């Protein structure tokens, strides 16, 4: 009954989805960092730190959702900028790597691409819909979701190229840097909006 109540309540369902997402980000981020330290090197650690920051941002959002904390919104927006910079830096490395064909299932690649485009579509809809809650914390979270969806599209592109045995590090790097810079720009906008929103409330 408890689970049914959560699924039927939109707010509780939203919190559950965010909670699952942050647990995944924590586990995935820490795993990447550990593997990077002992096996794969600094760049993989960088990817793990990026994923870990995403989890921390979701944690802050979830913890402050009811309070609508301005400070929390500033922190999440700042993390978006940092995440974008780290992702762009991580993607730049691809320009200096040789294209290597790896075993990749076509079905897996199509699945990754499908989920990525659905995630991006939902993120765009939530970010730009007219009825959007104008609270800065909500905007910062939706901006974070949009950024993560962009990164997922880059990963989907990489998976498809691998599955067709035509890896292209230059294309992956280019789109990765572009996705990172977009995240930085919208993160800065979210940060600016938070400060402006707060000042506007004080003026009124």
Coordinates of C-alpha atoms in Angstrom, one line a residue:
X1 CA 0.0 0.0 0.0
X2 CA 2.9 2.3 0.9
X3 CA 4.5 1.9 -2.6
X4 CA 1.1 2.4 -4.3
X5 CA 0.6 5.7 -2.4
X6 CA 4.0 6.9 -3.4
X7 CA 3.4 6.1 -7.1
X8 CA 0.0 7.8 -7.1
X9 CA 1.3 11.0 -5.4
X10 CA 3.2 13.1 -8.0
X11 CA 5.5 14.8 -5.5
X12 CA 6.4 11.6 -3.7
X13 CA 6.9 9.9 -7.1
X14 CA 9.2 12.7 -8.2
X15 CA 11.2 12.5 -4.9
X16 CA 11.6 8.7 -5.4
X17 CA 12.9 9.1 -8.9
X18 CA 15.4 11.7 -7.9
X19 CA 16.5 9.6 -4.9
X20 CA 17.1 6.6 -7.2
X21 CA 19.0 8.9 -9.6
X22 CA 21.3 10.3 -6.8
X23 CA 22.0 6.8 -5.4
X24 CA 23.0 5.7 -8.9
X25 CA 25.2 8.8 -9.4
X26 CA 27.0 8.2 -6.0
X27 CA 27.7 4.5 -6.7
X28 CA 28.7 5.1 -10.3
X29 CA 30.9 8.1 -9.5
X30 CA 32.7 6.4 -6.6
X31 CA 33.2 3.3 -8.7
X32 CA 34.7 5.4 -11.5
X33 CA 37.1 7.2 -9.2
X34 CA 38.3 3.9 -7.6
X35 CA 38.8 2.3 -11.0
X36 CA 40.6 5.4 -12.2
X37 CA 43.0 5.4 -9.2
X38 CA 43.9 1.8 -9.5
X39 CA 43.4 0.9 -13.2
X40 CA 42.3 3.5 -15.8
X41 CA 44.1 6.7 -14.8
X42 CA 43.4 10.3 -14.1
X43 CA 40.9 11.0 -16.9
X44 CA 38.5 8.2 -15.7
X45 CA 38.8 9.8 -12.2
X46 CA 37.7 13.1 -13.8
X47 CA 34.6 11.4 -15.2
X48 CA 33.9 9.9 -11.8
X49 CA 34.2 13.3 -10.1
X50 CA 31.8 14.7 -12.7
X51 CA 29.2 11.9 -11.9
X52 CA 29.7 12.4 -8.2
X53 CA 29.0 16.1 -8.4
X54 CA 25.7 15.3 -10.3
X55 CA 24.7 13.0 -7.3
X56 CA 25.6 15.7 -4.8
X57 CA 23.5 18.3 -6.7
X58 CA 20.5 15.9 -6.7
X59 CA 21.0 15.3 -3.0
X60 CA 21.1 19.0 -2.2
X61 CA 18.0 19.5 -4.4
X62 CA 16.1 16.7 -2.7
X63 CA 17.1 17.8 0.8
X64 CA 16.0 21.4 0.2
X65 CA 13.0 20.9 -2.0
X66 CA 10.4 21.8 0.6
X67 CA 12.4 24.7 1.9
X68 CA 13.0 26.2 -1.5
X69 CA 16.4 27.4 -0.3
X70 CA 18.1 30.1 -2.3
X71 CA 21.5 28.9 -1.0
X72 CA 20.8 25.4 -2.3
X73 CA 19.8 26.8 -5.7
X74 CA 23.1 28.7 -5.9
X75 CA 25.1 25.6 -5.0
X76 CA 23.3 23.4 -7.5
X77 CA 23.7 26.1 -10.3
X78 CA 27.4 26.4 -9.4
X79 CA 27.8 22.6 -9.6
X80 CA 26.2 22.7 -13.1
X81 CA 28.8 25.1 -14.2
X82 CA 31.5 23.0 -12.6
X83 CA 30.1 19.7 -14.1
X84 CA 30.0 21.3 -17.6
X85 CA 33.6 22.4 -17.3
X86 CA 34.8 19.0 -16.1
X87 CA 32.8 17.3 -18.9
X88 CA 34.2 19.6 -21.5
X89 CA 37.7 18.9 -20.2
X90 CA 37.1 15.2 -20.2
X91 CA 35.9 15.4 -23.8
X92 CA 38.9 17.4 -25.0
X93 CA 41.1 14.3 -24.4
X94 CA 39.3 12.5 -27.2
X95 CA 41.0 14.9 -29.7
X96 CA 44.4 13.3 -28.8
X97 CA 43.3 9.6 -28.8
X98 CA 43.4 7.2 -31.7
X99 CA 40.2 5.7 -32.9
X100 CA 39.9 2.1 -31.6
X101 CA 37.2 -0.3 -32.6
X102 CA 35.6 -2.1 -29.6
X103 CA 33.0 -4.9 -29.4
X104 CA 29.6 -3.1 -29.0
X105 CA 26.2 -4.6 -29.4
X106 CA 23.9 -2.9 -32.0
X107 CA 20.9 -3.6 -29.8
X108 CA 22.7 -2.1 -26.8
X109 CA 23.6 1.0 -28.8
X110 CA 20.1 1.5 -30.0
X111 CA 18.7 1.1 -26.5
X112 CA 21.2 3.7 -25.1
X113 CA 20.3 6.1 -27.9
X114 CA 16.5 5.6 -27.4
X115 CA 16.7 6.2 -23.7
X116 CA 19.0 9.2 -24.2
X117 CA 16.6 10.9 -26.6
X118 CA 13.6 10.2 -24.4
X119 CA 15.6 11.7 -21.5
X120 CA 16.5 14.7 -23.5
X121 CA 12.9 15.2 -24.7
X122 CA 11.6 15.1 -21.2
X123 CA 14.3 17.4 -19.9
X124 CA 13.6 20.0 -22.7
X125 CA 9.8 19.8 -22.0
X126 CA 10.3 20.4 -18.3
X127 CA 12.9 23.1 -18.8
X128 CA 10.9 25.2 -21.2
X129 CA 7.2 24.5 -20.5
X130 CA 5.1 27.6 -19.9
X131 CA 3.6 26.2 -16.6
X132 CA 7.1 25.7 -15.1
X133 CA 7.4 26.4 -11.4
X134 CA 9.5 29.6 -11.3
X135 CA 11.2 28.8 -8.0
X136 CA 15.0 29.0 -8.5
X137 CA 15.7 25.6 -6.9
X138 CA 13.3 23.9 -9.3
X139 CA 14.8 25.7 -12.3
X140 CA 18.3 24.7 -11.2
X141 CA 17.3 21.0 -10.9
X142 CA 15.7 21.0 -14.3
X143 CA 18.7 22.7 -15.7
X144 CA 20.8 19.9 -14.2
X145 CA 18.6 17.3 -15.7
X146 CA 18.9 19.0 -19.1
X147 CA 22.7 19.0 -18.8
X148 CA 22.8 15.3 -17.9
X149 CA 20.5 14.5 -20.9
X150 CA 22.9 16.3 -23.2
X151 CA 25.8 14.2 -21.8
X152 CA 23.7 11.1 -22.4
X153 CA 23.2 12.0 -26.1
X154 CA 27.0 12.3 -26.5
X155 CA 27.4 8.9 -24.9
X156 CA 24.7 7.5 -27.2
X157 CA 26.5 8.8 -30.2
X158 CA 29.7 7.1 -29.1
X159 CA 27.8 3.8 -28.6
X160 CA 26.2 4.0 -32.1
X161 CA 29.6 4.7 -33.8
X162 CA 31.2 1.8 -31.8
X163 CA 28.3 -0.5 -32.8
X164 CA 28.8 0.3 -36.5
X165 CA 32.6 -0.1 -36.2
X166 CA 33.2 3.5 -37.1
X167 CA 34.5 5.2 -34.0
X168 CA 35.2 8.9 -34.4
X169 CA 37.0 10.4 -31.4
X170 CA 37.0 13.8 -33.0
X171 CA 33.2 13.9 -33.4
X172 CA 32.7 12.5 -29.8
X173 CA 35.1 15.1 -28.5
X174 CA 33.5 18.0 -30.4
X175 CA 30.0 17.2 -29.3
X176 CA 31.3 16.5 -25.8
X177 CA 32.9 19.9 -25.5
X178 CA 29.8 21.5 -27.0
X179 CA 27.6 19.7 -24.4
X180 CA 29.9 20.8 -21.6
X181 CA 29.9 24.5 -22.8
X182 CA 26.1 24.5 -23.1
X183 CA 25.9 23.1 -19.5
X184 CA 28.2 26.0 -18.3
X185 CA 26.1 28.6 -20.1
X186 CA 22.7 27.4 -18.7
X187 CA 24.3 26.9 -15.3
X188 CA 25.4 30.5 -15.3
X189 CA 21.9 31.5 -16.4
X190 CA 20.4 29.5 -13.5
X191 CA 22.8 31.2 -11.1
X192 CA 21.9 34.6 -12.5
X193 CA 18.2 33.8 -12.3
X194 CA 18.5 32.8 -8.7
X195 CA 20.2 36.0 -7.7
X196 CA 17.8 38.1 -9.7
X197 CA 14.8 36.3 -8.4
X198 CA 15.9 36.8 -4.8
X199 CA 16.5 40.5 -5.4
X200 CA 13.1 40.9 -7.1
X201 CA 11.4 39.4 -4.1
X202 CA 13.2 41.8 -1.8
X203 CA 12.2 44.8 -3.9
X204 CA 8.6 43.8 -3.7

